[in-house]
Structure formats: structure tokens, C-alpha cells
Amino acid sequence: MSVRVVYSKSFGVKYKASVCSKAFILYVVITLLTFILPLLFCYRSSGLWIKYDKYREQPMVQFKLQYLLYAETSDPTSSLICGNFPRTLKTTGFCPTIKIIEEDVNIDGKKEFLDLELYLTTNETLDIHSITLLLIFDFKIQDLCLLEMESMAVITHSSGLPGGRLDVFGDLNLVQKTPLVCTPRKPIRMNSPILLFESPDWLVNIYKEYSKRTLSTKLDNVLVKWTRGRPYQKPFLIKTKINYGFVEILYKPKFWQSAAIVMPDSLVRLHSFLVQMGDNFTGCK
């Protein structure tokens, strides 16, 4: 047999407390926190959402077999130039041998380092006092942001003593002037050539144009050993090892990613605060 409601009535109960009671103080505090707490969370969370974020990734780097060697000698009028680039610049030196090793040690599809040996042949009357070596790479990142660009590493060293060998060790690192805007379907491409020789002062022009880029690479943690003295019948040796390690990437996160990062932190703080308030006012009447 079903039972039906034939009459119902609601009762309202009011609890009153004096101004000096703990219950009234708790009521005032909760009312104030209703307006102050959201502003506090926004301040402590650096705004309503995160504007910039960072993550680390090992890029895919490959040496493009393009290099430019510029050596200054004991004769100020006899600088030596050699390299592997379009024949738009007259070479004045002779680089008969270059040895290159790029190895993927952990077999993850990404190479970890570049070992390079370059031999510069000179005549018996010239001593080498300064070396500038430009190396061109293909640089890609693809985990969260998509970036493909042609980049450069610059190795430069000079000494008042004539040298016979230069050893260089360093890490290839990413340089950002602005954060990346990551779009999965639209990769960022910067494939314009770096080695341009149209200007008479072409080396300064290369540096000038490369410094204008918002994304570039450079060598960090550089260690250099200059070995003086060289038998005139032997070439000048440049030996370098460049590590392709993890780089830190600054980017603009999407709205939902920012909310997912900010909200859990805010909820944890709110939970801790309410638990503390409840412990302080236990037994209020």
C-alpha cells in the first residue's frame, strides 16, 4: 500500500549569539573571507592563470656539415678562410681533413654529442694567433612545442702566442628572447640560411643578423685549451666536443593547462585553511 503526503510544513530555526561570542566572531571571519580569500589565492598563484611556463626536453640536433673557419695569422694582411659553404666567398686557406662523429648513445633516436676534428694547413711562414669557427646545425624540439630551425654555434679564441692546437668542450643550449606559442598543427620554422656573404664585412653581418633572432643556439659551459707551438710541416688542429643535452623551453600554456596547474594548489590551500579554522573554533556556542 502506497503512502502519500497530505500535509507538510517547514520550520525555520534561528540561532542568535551575542556580539562577544565565539560563534559571532566566526561568522564575521567567514563573511570577510568570502571576499578576501579569492583575492588572496589570485595573488599567491601569480594571477588567475599562469602566463608562462617552462619544461625541459632533449632536442634533436644534427650537424649540417656546414662550417666556416676564419683564422688570423702573424701577418695582419693574410687571414685564412676555409669551409664547406656555397662558393660565394673566396677561400684563402686549405682544410684538407675534417673528421665528424655524432653518436646516439642510449639509442633513443636523438644524438647526444658531436666530435669534430678540423685540420688547417698553412705555409711555413705564418703562425696562427686567432681562430673563429662557425658550425651550422639542424635543431628540432617536438615533445610539447614544435620547432624546426637552422642554428649556429660559434667557437672563438685568440692568443698572443702562436698556437698549434685548439681544444674546445661545451654544451649546445637554446636561447629565447620570447616564449614559444605552441600549436600542435603549426610548427615554428626558422630555416633561413645563416652564412651570408653579400656584405664586405660579412662576419660582422652574420653576427648582427644572428643576434636579431628571437630563437637561436649558443655554446655554454665552454672550456678551452690553447696549445702553443707548431711544427711548420704540420697543420693546425681544432678539436671540439659539443654535447646535445636537455634544454629549458619557455612557452605560453593554454588556458585549460593553466587552470589545471593553478586550481589543485588553490584547493589544497583552501582545505588546509578550513581545517585549521575548524580546529580553532571547535566547541563554539
PDB file of C-alpha atoms in Angstrom:
ATOM      1  CA  MET A   1       0.000   0.000   0.000  1.00  0.00           C
ATOM      2  CA  SER A   2       1.489   3.327  -1.074  1.00  0.00           C
ATOM      3  CA  VAL A   3       1.730   6.264   1.303  1.00  0.00           C
ATOM      4  CA  ARG A   4       1.083   9.813   0.088  1.00  0.00           C
ATOM      5  CA  VAL A   5       1.896  13.143   1.662  1.00  0.00           C
ATOM      6  CA  VAL A   6      -1.310  15.001   2.589  1.00  0.00           C
ATOM      7  CA  TYR A   7       0.219  17.838   4.581  1.00  0.00           C
ATOM      8  CA  SER A   8       3.706  19.274   5.148  1.00  0.00           C
ATOM      9  CA  LYS A   9       5.083  22.362   6.840  1.00  0.00           C
ATOM     10  CA  SER A  10       8.614  23.730   7.075  1.00  0.00           C
ATOM     11  CA  PHE A  11      10.038  25.137  10.259  1.00  0.00           C
ATOM     12  CA  GLY A  12      12.763  27.749  10.372  1.00  0.00           C
ATOM     13  CA  VAL A  13      15.154  27.849  13.291  1.00  0.00           C
ATOM     14  CA  LYS A  14      17.224  30.937  14.144  1.00  0.00           C
ATOM     15  CA  TYR A  15      20.274  30.798  16.359  1.00  0.00           C
ATOM     16  CA  LYS A  16      21.267  34.046  17.998  1.00  0.00           C
ATOM     17  CA  ALA A  17      24.526  34.853  19.671  1.00  0.00           C
ATOM     18  CA  SER A  18      25.921  37.881  21.433  1.00  0.00           C
ATOM     19  CA  VAL A  19      28.497  40.101  19.767  1.00  0.00           C
ATOM     20  CA  CYS A  20      31.230  38.865  22.096  1.00  0.00           C
ATOM     21  CA  SER A  21      30.602  35.160  21.466  1.00  0.00           C
ATOM     22  CA  LYS A  22      32.911  32.869  19.515  1.00  0.00           C
ATOM     23  CA  ALA A  23      30.131  31.973  17.115  1.00  0.00           C
ATOM     24  CA  PHE A  24      29.618  35.621  16.101  1.00  0.00           C
ATOM     25  CA  ILE A  25      33.374  36.116  15.597  1.00  0.00           C
ATOM     26  CA  LEU A  26      33.488  33.012  13.396  1.00  0.00           C
ATOM     27  CA  TYR A  27      30.533  34.332  11.354  1.00  0.00           C
ATOM     28  CA  VAL A  28      32.317  37.665  10.752  1.00  0.00           C
ATOM     29  CA  VAL A  29      35.579  35.934   9.789  1.00  0.00           C
ATOM     30  CA  ILE A  30      33.846  33.630   7.289  1.00  0.00           C
ATOM     31  CA  THR A  31      31.961  36.567   5.753  1.00  0.00           C
ATOM     32  CA  LEU A  32      35.187  38.535   5.286  1.00  0.00           C
ATOM     33  CA  LEU A  33      36.997  35.538   3.836  1.00  0.00           C
ATOM     34  CA  THR A  34      34.228  35.141   1.270  1.00  0.00           C
ATOM     35  CA  PHE A  35      35.578  38.295  -0.389  1.00  0.00           C
ATOM     36  CA  ILE A  36      39.229  38.276   0.694  1.00  0.00           C
ATOM     37  CA  LEU A  37      40.111  34.613   0.095  1.00  0.00           C
ATOM     38  CA  PRO A  38      39.635  34.643  -3.723  1.00  0.00           C
ATOM     39  CA  LEU A  39      41.850  37.733  -3.977  1.00  0.00           C
ATOM     40  CA  LEU A  40      44.442  36.061  -1.757  1.00  0.00           C
ATOM     41  CA  PHE A  41      44.515  32.937  -3.920  1.00  0.00           C
ATOM     42  CA  CYS A  42      44.901  35.035  -7.073  1.00  0.00           C
ATOM     43  CA  TYR A  43      47.832  36.872  -5.515  1.00  0.00           C
ATOM     44  CA  ARG A  44      49.548  33.754  -4.221  1.00  0.00           C
ATOM     45  CA  SER A  45      49.018  31.928  -7.530  1.00  0.00           C
ATOM     46  CA  SER A  46      50.579  34.755  -9.612  1.00  0.00           C
ATOM     47  CA  GLY A  47      47.272  35.729 -11.189  1.00  0.00           C
ATOM     48  CA  LEU A  48      44.151  33.960 -12.334  1.00  0.00           C
ATOM     49  CA  TRP A  49      46.206  31.658 -14.561  1.00  0.00           C
ATOM     50  CA  ILE A  50      49.825  31.004 -15.433  1.00  0.00           C
ATOM     51  CA  LYS A  51      51.053  33.248 -18.241  1.00  0.00           C
ATOM     52  CA  TYR A  52      54.374  31.467 -18.841  1.00  0.00           C
ATOM     53  CA  ASP A  53      55.708  28.031 -18.036  1.00  0.00           C
ATOM     54  CA  LYS A  54      58.899  26.031 -18.609  1.00  0.00           C
ATOM     55  CA  TYR A  55      59.741  22.452 -19.367  1.00  0.00           C
ATOM     56  CA  ARG A  56      62.874  20.511 -20.281  1.00  0.00           C
ATOM     57  CA  GLU A  57      63.440  18.488 -23.419  1.00  0.00           C
ATOM     58  CA  GLN A  58      66.343  16.929 -25.248  1.00  0.00           C
ATOM     59  CA  PRO A  59      66.276  18.368 -28.778  1.00  0.00           C
ATOM     60  CA  MET A  60      67.020  16.538 -31.999  1.00  0.00           C
ATOM     61  CA  VAL A  61      70.264  18.081 -33.254  1.00  0.00           C
ATOM     62  CA  GLN A  62      72.211  17.225 -36.383  1.00  0.00           C
ATOM     63  CA  PHE A  63      75.339  18.866 -37.745  1.00  0.00           C
ATOM     64  CA  LYS A  64      74.638  20.019 -41.318  1.00  0.00           C
ATOM     65  CA  LEU A  65      78.266  19.574 -42.439  1.00  0.00           C
ATOM     66  CA  GLN A  66      78.420  23.321 -42.975  1.00  0.00           C
ATOM     67  CA  TYR A  67      81.221  25.205 -41.256  1.00  0.00           C
ATOM     68  CA  LEU A  68      83.282  28.347 -41.676  1.00  0.00           C
ATOM     69  CA  LEU A  69      86.808  28.719 -40.302  1.00  0.00           C
ATOM     70  CA  TYR A  70      88.401  32.165 -40.044  1.00  0.00           C
ATOM     71  CA  ALA A  71      91.980  32.272 -38.756  1.00  0.00           C
ATOM     72  CA  GLU A  72      94.120  35.349 -38.098  1.00  0.00           C
ATOM     73  CA  THR A  73      97.833  34.890 -38.554  1.00  0.00           C
ATOM     74  CA  SER A  74     101.079  36.650 -37.716  1.00  0.00           C
ATOM     75  CA  ASP A  75     100.621  38.602 -40.960  1.00  0.00           C
ATOM     76  CA  PRO A  76      97.661  41.011 -40.478  1.00  0.00           C
ATOM     77  CA  THR A  77      97.027  41.007 -44.226  1.00  0.00           C
ATOM     78  CA  SER A  78      96.930  37.205 -44.545  1.00  0.00           C
ATOM     79  CA  SER A  79      93.814  35.887 -42.832  1.00  0.00           C
ATOM     80  CA  LEU A  80      92.891  32.314 -43.668  1.00  0.00           C
ATOM     81  CA  ILE A  81      89.331  31.320 -44.621  1.00  0.00           C
ATOM     82  CA  CYS A  82      88.046  27.861 -45.410  1.00  0.00           C
ATOM     83  CA  GLY A  83      84.799  25.957 -45.048  1.00  0.00           C
ATOM     84  CA  ASN A  84      82.012  23.978 -46.593  1.00  0.00           C
ATOM     85  CA  PHE A  85      79.570  26.552 -47.953  1.00  0.00           C
ATOM     86  CA  PRO A  86      78.339  27.891 -51.316  1.00  0.00           C
ATOM     87  CA  ARG A  87      81.179  29.334 -53.332  1.00  0.00           C
ATOM     88  CA  THR A  88      80.151  32.926 -52.749  1.00  0.00           C
ATOM     89  CA  LEU A  89      83.246  33.633 -50.642  1.00  0.00           C
ATOM     90  CA  LYS A  90      86.817  33.233 -51.786  1.00  0.00           C
ATOM     91  CA  THR A  91      88.730  30.746 -49.645  1.00  0.00           C
ATOM     92  CA  THR A  92      92.266  31.704 -48.658  1.00  0.00           C
ATOM     93  CA  GLY A  93      93.090  28.634 -46.555  1.00  0.00           C
ATOM     94  CA  PHE A  94      93.180  24.900 -47.061  1.00  0.00           C
ATOM     95  CA  CYS A  95      91.243  22.482 -44.818  1.00  0.00           C
ATOM     96  CA  PRO A  96      92.090  19.086 -46.323  1.00  0.00           C
ATOM     97  CA  THR A  97      90.710  16.934 -43.498  1.00  0.00           C
ATOM     98  CA  ILE A  98      87.641  17.102 -41.278  1.00  0.00           C
ATOM     99  CA  LYS A  99      86.503  14.234 -39.052  1.00  0.00           C
ATOM    100  CA  ILE A 100      82.972  14.139 -37.665  1.00  0.00           C
ATOM    101  CA  ILE A 101      81.323  11.729 -35.232  1.00  0.00           C
ATOM    102  CA  GLU A 102      77.729  12.089 -33.994  1.00  0.00           C
ATOM    103  CA  GLU A 103      76.512   9.282 -31.760  1.00  0.00           C
ATOM    104  CA  ASP A 104      73.204   8.206 -30.220  1.00  0.00           C
ATOM    105  CA  VAL A 105      74.489   6.561 -27.044  1.00  0.00           C
ATOM    106  CA  ASN A 106      71.184   5.419 -25.492  1.00  0.00           C
ATOM    107  CA  ILE A 107      69.541   4.593 -28.857  1.00  0.00           C
ATOM    108  CA  ASP A 108      66.525   6.869 -28.351  1.00  0.00           C
ATOM    109  CA  GLY A 109      66.658   8.471 -31.798  1.00  0.00           C
ATOM    110  CA  LYS A 110      68.407  11.609 -30.500  1.00  0.00           C
ATOM    111  CA  LYS A 111      72.133  12.167 -30.820  1.00  0.00           C
ATOM    112  CA  GLU A 112      73.997  13.131 -27.661  1.00  0.00           C
ATOM    113  CA  PHE A 113      77.186  14.806 -28.897  1.00  0.00           C
ATOM    114  CA  LEU A 114      79.353  15.920 -31.802  1.00  0.00           C
ATOM    115  CA  ASP A 115      83.067  15.110 -32.010  1.00  0.00           C
ATOM    116  CA  LEU A 116      84.804  17.219 -34.653  1.00  0.00           C
ATOM    117  CA  GLU A 117      88.433  17.417 -35.763  1.00  0.00           C
ATOM    118  CA  LEU A 118      89.479  20.035 -38.300  1.00  0.00           C
ATOM    119  CA  TYR A 119      92.953  20.424 -39.775  1.00  0.00           C
ATOM    120  CA  LEU A 120      94.056  23.774 -41.201  1.00  0.00           C
ATOM    121  CA  THR A 121      97.081  23.716 -43.484  1.00  0.00           C
ATOM    122  CA  THR A 122      99.217  26.873 -43.641  1.00  0.00           C
ATOM    123  CA  ASN A 123     102.537  27.772 -45.194  1.00  0.00           C
ATOM    124  CA  GLU A 124     105.736  27.728 -43.181  1.00  0.00           C
ATOM    125  CA  THR A 125     105.910  31.496 -42.609  1.00  0.00           C
ATOM    126  CA  LEU A 126     102.531  32.031 -40.914  1.00  0.00           C
ATOM    127  CA  ASP A 127     101.667  31.472 -37.260  1.00  0.00           C
ATOM    128  CA  ILE A 128      98.066  31.127 -36.052  1.00  0.00           C
ATOM    129  CA  HIS A 129      97.013  33.603 -33.340  1.00  0.00           C
ATOM    130  CA  SER A 130      93.219  33.605 -33.520  1.00  0.00           C
ATOM    131  CA  ILE A 131      90.539  31.104 -34.503  1.00  0.00           C
ATOM    132  CA  THR A 132      86.842  31.655 -35.245  1.00  0.00           C
ATOM    133  CA  LEU A 133      84.798  28.605 -36.189  1.00  0.00           C
ATOM    134  CA  LEU A 134      81.105  28.718 -37.134  1.00  0.00           C
ATOM    135  CA  LEU A 135      79.162  25.427 -37.080  1.00  0.00           C
ATOM    136  CA  ILE A 136      75.655  25.077 -38.544  1.00  0.00           C
ATOM    137  CA  PHE A 137      73.054  22.684 -37.085  1.00  0.00           C
ATOM    138  CA  ASP A 138      69.517  21.462 -37.637  1.00  0.00           C
ATOM    139  CA  PHE A 139      67.742  21.971 -34.299  1.00  0.00           C
ATOM    140  CA  LYS A 140      64.305  20.459 -33.545  1.00  0.00           C
ATOM    141  CA  ILE A 141      62.033  20.107 -30.498  1.00  0.00           C
ATOM    142  CA  GLN A 142      58.778  18.143 -30.672  1.00  0.00           C
ATOM    143  CA  ASP A 143      57.517  16.915 -27.257  1.00  0.00           C
ATOM    144  CA  LEU A 144      55.192  19.794 -26.318  1.00  0.00           C
ATOM    145  CA  CYS A 145      56.124  22.540 -28.770  1.00  0.00           C
ATOM    146  CA  LEU A 146      57.098  22.030 -32.413  1.00  0.00           C
ATOM    147  CA  LEU A 147      60.183  23.925 -33.550  1.00  0.00           C
ATOM    148  CA  GLU A 148      62.459  23.456 -36.544  1.00  0.00           C
ATOM    149  CA  MET A 149      65.301  25.862 -37.202  1.00  0.00           C
ATOM    150  CA  GLU A 150      68.773  26.253 -38.590  1.00  0.00           C
ATOM    151  CA  SER A 151      71.059  27.320 -35.762  1.00  0.00           C
ATOM    152  CA  MET A 152      74.702  28.100 -35.165  1.00  0.00           C
ATOM    153  CA  ALA A 153      77.449  27.540 -32.616  1.00  0.00           C
ATOM    154  CA  VAL A 154      80.402  29.936 -32.520  1.00  0.00           C
ATOM    155  CA  ILE A 155      83.843  28.935 -31.286  1.00  0.00           C
ATOM    156  CA  THR A 156      86.364  31.736 -30.968  1.00  0.00           C
ATOM    157  CA  HIS A 157      89.717  32.082 -29.226  1.00  0.00           C
ATOM    158  CA  SER A 158      92.786  34.266 -29.610  1.00  0.00           C
ATOM    159  CA  SER A 159      96.236  34.333 -28.054  1.00  0.00           C
ATOM    160  CA  GLY A 160      99.362  36.421 -28.268  1.00  0.00           C
ATOM    161  CA  LEU A 161     101.367  33.198 -28.510  1.00  0.00           C
ATOM    162  CA  PRO A 162     101.352  31.276 -31.795  1.00  0.00           C
ATOM    163  CA  GLY A 163      99.361  28.079 -31.456  1.00  0.00           C
ATOM    164  CA  GLY A 164      99.370  24.608 -32.916  1.00  0.00           C
ATOM    165  CA  ARG A 165      96.153  23.167 -31.468  1.00  0.00           C
ATOM    166  CA  LEU A 166      92.819  24.304 -30.015  1.00  0.00           C
ATOM    167  CA  ASP A 167      90.642  22.001 -27.865  1.00  0.00           C
ATOM    168  CA  VAL A 168      87.085  23.149 -27.076  1.00  0.00           C
ATOM    169  CA  PHE A 169      84.358  21.500 -24.993  1.00  0.00           C
ATOM    170  CA  GLY A 170      80.848  22.871 -24.464  1.00  0.00           C
ATOM    171  CA  ASP A 171      77.082  22.341 -24.398  1.00  0.00           C
ATOM    172  CA  LEU A 172      74.727  23.456 -27.156  1.00  0.00           C
ATOM    173  CA  ASN A 173      71.986  25.479 -25.482  1.00  0.00           C
ATOM    174  CA  LEU A 174      68.788  27.195 -26.641  1.00  0.00           C
ATOM    175  CA  VAL A 175      68.490  30.993 -26.394  1.00  0.00           C
ATOM    176  CA  GLN A 176      64.981  32.515 -26.259  1.00  0.00           C
ATOM    177  CA  LYS A 177      64.025  36.193 -26.289  1.00  0.00           C
ATOM    178  CA  THR A 178      60.284  35.490 -26.315  1.00  0.00           C
ATOM    179  CA  PRO A 179      58.234  32.486 -25.131  1.00  0.00           C
ATOM    180  CA  LEU A 180      57.033  29.989 -27.702  1.00  0.00           C
ATOM    181  CA  VAL A 181      53.393  29.842 -28.728  1.00  0.00           C
ATOM    182  CA  CYS A 182      52.871  26.104 -29.048  1.00  0.00           C
ATOM    183  CA  THR A 183      50.430  24.973 -31.731  1.00  0.00           C
ATOM    184  CA  PRO A 184      50.412  21.216 -32.421  1.00  0.00           C
ATOM    185  CA  ARG A 185      49.344  21.607 -36.055  1.00  0.00           C
ATOM    186  CA  LYS A 186      51.550  24.582 -36.899  1.00  0.00           C
ATOM    187  CA  PRO A 187      55.262  24.097 -36.136  1.00  0.00           C
ATOM    188  CA  ILE A 188      57.565  27.082 -35.854  1.00  0.00           C
ATOM    189  CA  ARG A 189      60.086  27.041 -38.710  1.00  0.00           C
ATOM    190  CA  MET A 190      63.210  29.206 -38.976  1.00  0.00           C
ATOM    191  CA  ASN A 191      65.142  27.709 -41.878  1.00  0.00           C
ATOM    192  CA  SER A 192      66.633  30.815 -43.452  1.00  0.00           C
ATOM    193  CA  PRO A 193      70.385  30.415 -44.169  1.00  0.00           C
ATOM    194  CA  ILE A 194      72.796  31.878 -41.635  1.00  0.00           C
ATOM    195  CA  LEU A 195      76.028  32.056 -43.635  1.00  0.00           C
ATOM    196  CA  LEU A 196      75.516  35.037 -45.950  1.00  0.00           C
ATOM    197  CA  PHE A 197      78.470  36.737 -47.624  1.00  0.00           C
ATOM    198  CA  GLU A 198      76.899  39.615 -49.560  1.00  0.00           C
ATOM    199  CA  SER A 199      78.318  42.295 -47.263  1.00  0.00           C
ATOM    200  CA  PRO A 200      82.027  43.202 -47.496  1.00  0.00           C
ATOM    201  CA  ASP A 201      82.250  42.873 -43.712  1.00  0.00           C
ATOM    202  CA  TRP A 202      80.465  39.531 -43.881  1.00  0.00           C
ATOM    203  CA  LEU A 203      81.495  38.121 -40.479  1.00  0.00           C
ATOM    204  CA  VAL A 204      80.148  41.148 -38.600  1.00  0.00           C
ATOM    205  CA  ASN A 205      76.986  40.977 -40.715  1.00  0.00           C
ATOM    206  CA  ILE A 206      76.489  37.282 -39.833  1.00  0.00           C
ATOM    207  CA  TYR A 207      76.823  38.095 -36.122  1.00  0.00           C
ATOM    208  CA  LYS A 208      74.497  41.076 -36.433  1.00  0.00           C
ATOM    209  CA  GLU A 209      71.717  39.174 -38.201  1.00  0.00           C
ATOM    210  CA  TYR A 210      72.020  36.142 -35.930  1.00  0.00           C
ATOM    211  CA  SER A 211      71.783  38.302 -32.797  1.00  0.00           C
ATOM    212  CA  LYS A 212      68.419  39.662 -34.025  1.00  0.00           C
ATOM    213  CA  ARG A 213      66.773  36.249 -33.942  1.00  0.00           C
ATOM    214  CA  THR A 214      64.256  35.527 -31.221  1.00  0.00           C
ATOM    215  CA  LEU A 215      65.364  31.870 -31.172  1.00  0.00           C
ATOM    216  CA  SER A 216      68.959  30.772 -31.524  1.00  0.00           C
ATOM    217  CA  THR A 217      71.576  28.478 -30.032  1.00  0.00           C
ATOM    218  CA  LYS A 218      74.948  29.065 -28.428  1.00  0.00           C
ATOM    219  CA  LEU A 219      77.701  27.188 -26.624  1.00  0.00           C
ATOM    220  CA  ASP A 220      77.542  27.195 -22.822  1.00  0.00           C
ATOM    221  CA  ASN A 221      79.957  25.828 -20.221  1.00  0.00           C
ATOM    222  CA  VAL A 222      82.791  26.352 -22.691  1.00  0.00           C
ATOM    223  CA  LEU A 223      86.227  25.003 -21.758  1.00  0.00           C
ATOM    224  CA  VAL A 224      89.181  25.927 -23.992  1.00  0.00           C
ATOM    225  CA  LYS A 225      92.764  24.679 -24.156  1.00  0.00           C
ATOM    226  CA  TRP A 226      95.187  26.552 -26.439  1.00  0.00           C
ATOM    227  CA  THR A 227      98.383  24.647 -27.206  1.00  0.00           C
ATOM    228  CA  ARG A 228     101.201  26.887 -28.356  1.00  0.00           C
ATOM    229  CA  GLY A 229     103.899  25.954 -30.792  1.00  0.00           C
ATOM    230  CA  ARG A 230     103.544  24.009 -34.033  1.00  0.00           C
ATOM    231  CA  PRO A 231     105.987  22.295 -36.353  1.00  0.00           C
ATOM    232  CA  TYR A 232     105.687  24.155 -39.633  1.00  0.00           C
ATOM    233  CA  GLN A 233     105.206  20.970 -41.599  1.00  0.00           C
ATOM    234  CA  LYS A 234     102.095  20.013 -39.568  1.00  0.00           C
ATOM    235  CA  PRO A 235      98.606  21.537 -39.884  1.00  0.00           C
ATOM    236  CA  PHE A 236      96.841  23.465 -37.132  1.00  0.00           C
ATOM    237  CA  LEU A 237      94.380  21.165 -35.316  1.00  0.00           C
ATOM    238  CA  ILE A 238      90.985  22.173 -33.948  1.00  0.00           C
ATOM    239  CA  LYS A 239      89.306  19.520 -31.851  1.00  0.00           C
ATOM    240  CA  THR A 240      85.904  20.099 -30.261  1.00  0.00           C
ATOM    241  CA  LYS A 241      83.228  18.102 -28.483  1.00  0.00           C
ATOM    242  CA  ILE A 242      79.736  19.606 -28.259  1.00  0.00           C
ATOM    243  CA  ASN A 243      77.119  17.952 -26.053  1.00  0.00           C
ATOM    244  CA  TYR A 244      73.461  17.917 -27.115  1.00  0.00           C
ATOM    245  CA  GLY A 245      71.888  17.948 -23.647  1.00  0.00           C
ATOM    246  CA  PHE A 246      68.465  18.909 -22.321  1.00  0.00           C
ATOM    247  CA  VAL A 247      67.358  22.499 -22.868  1.00  0.00           C
ATOM    248  CA  GLU A 248      64.843  24.597 -20.941  1.00  0.00           C
ATOM    249  CA  ILE A 249      61.961  25.856 -23.087  1.00  0.00           C
ATOM    250  CA  LEU A 250      59.802  28.836 -22.139  1.00  0.00           C
ATOM    251  CA  TYR A 251      56.290  28.768 -23.612  1.00  0.00           C
ATOM    252  CA  LYS A 252      52.773  30.149 -23.203  1.00  0.00           C
ATOM    253  CA  PRO A 253      50.457  27.462 -21.782  1.00  0.00           C
ATOM    254  CA  LYS A 254      46.876  27.094 -22.928  1.00  0.00           C
ATOM    255  CA  PHE A 255      44.001  28.211 -20.668  1.00  0.00           C
ATOM    256  CA  TRP A 256      42.989  24.728 -19.512  1.00  0.00           C
ATOM    257  CA  GLN A 257      46.578  23.780 -18.772  1.00  0.00           C
ATOM    258  CA  SER A 258      46.952  26.902 -16.622  1.00  0.00           C
ATOM    259  CA  ALA A 259      43.740  26.128 -14.763  1.00  0.00           C
ATOM    260  CA  ALA A 260      44.833  22.546 -14.162  1.00  0.00           C
ATOM    261  CA  ILE A 261      48.052  23.822 -12.586  1.00  0.00           C
ATOM    262  CA  VAL A 262      46.551  26.636 -10.501  1.00  0.00           C
ATOM    263  CA  MET A 263      43.343  25.010  -9.203  1.00  0.00           C
ATOM    264  CA  PRO A 264      44.829  21.994  -7.349  1.00  0.00           C
ATOM    265  CA  ASP A 265      47.221  24.290  -5.494  1.00  0.00           C
ATOM    266  CA  SER A 266      44.403  26.654  -4.551  1.00  0.00           C
ATOM    267  CA  LEU A 267      42.152  23.813  -3.381  1.00  0.00           C
ATOM    268  CA  VAL A 268      44.897  22.387  -1.182  1.00  0.00           C
ATOM    269  CA  ARG A 269      45.421  25.758   0.473  1.00  0.00           C
ATOM    270  CA  LEU A 270      41.700  26.256   0.976  1.00  0.00           C
ATOM    271  CA  HIS A 271      41.330  22.794   2.524  1.00  0.00           C
ATOM    272  CA  SER A 272      44.228  23.399   4.902  1.00  0.00           C
ATOM    273  CA  PHE A 273      42.826  26.770   5.937  1.00  0.00           C
ATOM    274  CA  LEU A 274      39.317  25.423   6.641  1.00  0.00           C
ATOM    275  CA  VAL A 275      40.720  22.541   8.672  1.00  0.00           C
ATOM    276  CA  GLN A 276      42.741  24.972  10.742  1.00  0.00           C
ATOM    277  CA  MET A 277      39.733  27.249  11.267  1.00  0.00           C
ATOM    278  CA  GLY A 278      37.614  24.313  12.345  1.00  0.00           C
ATOM    279  CA  ASP A 279      40.211  23.247  14.905  1.00  0.00           C
ATOM    280  CA  ASN A 280      40.454  26.761  16.331  1.00  0.00           C
ATOM    281  CA  PHE A 281      36.701  27.185  16.777  1.00  0.00           C
ATOM    282  CA  THR A 282      35.776  23.704  17.966  1.00  0.00           C
ATOM    283  CA  GLY A 283      33.167  23.944  20.718  1.00  0.00           C
ATOM    284  CA  CYS A 284      31.865  27.440  19.869  1.00  0.00           C
ATOM    285  CA  LYS A 285      28.465  28.258  21.258  1.00  0.00           C
TER     286      LYS A 285
END
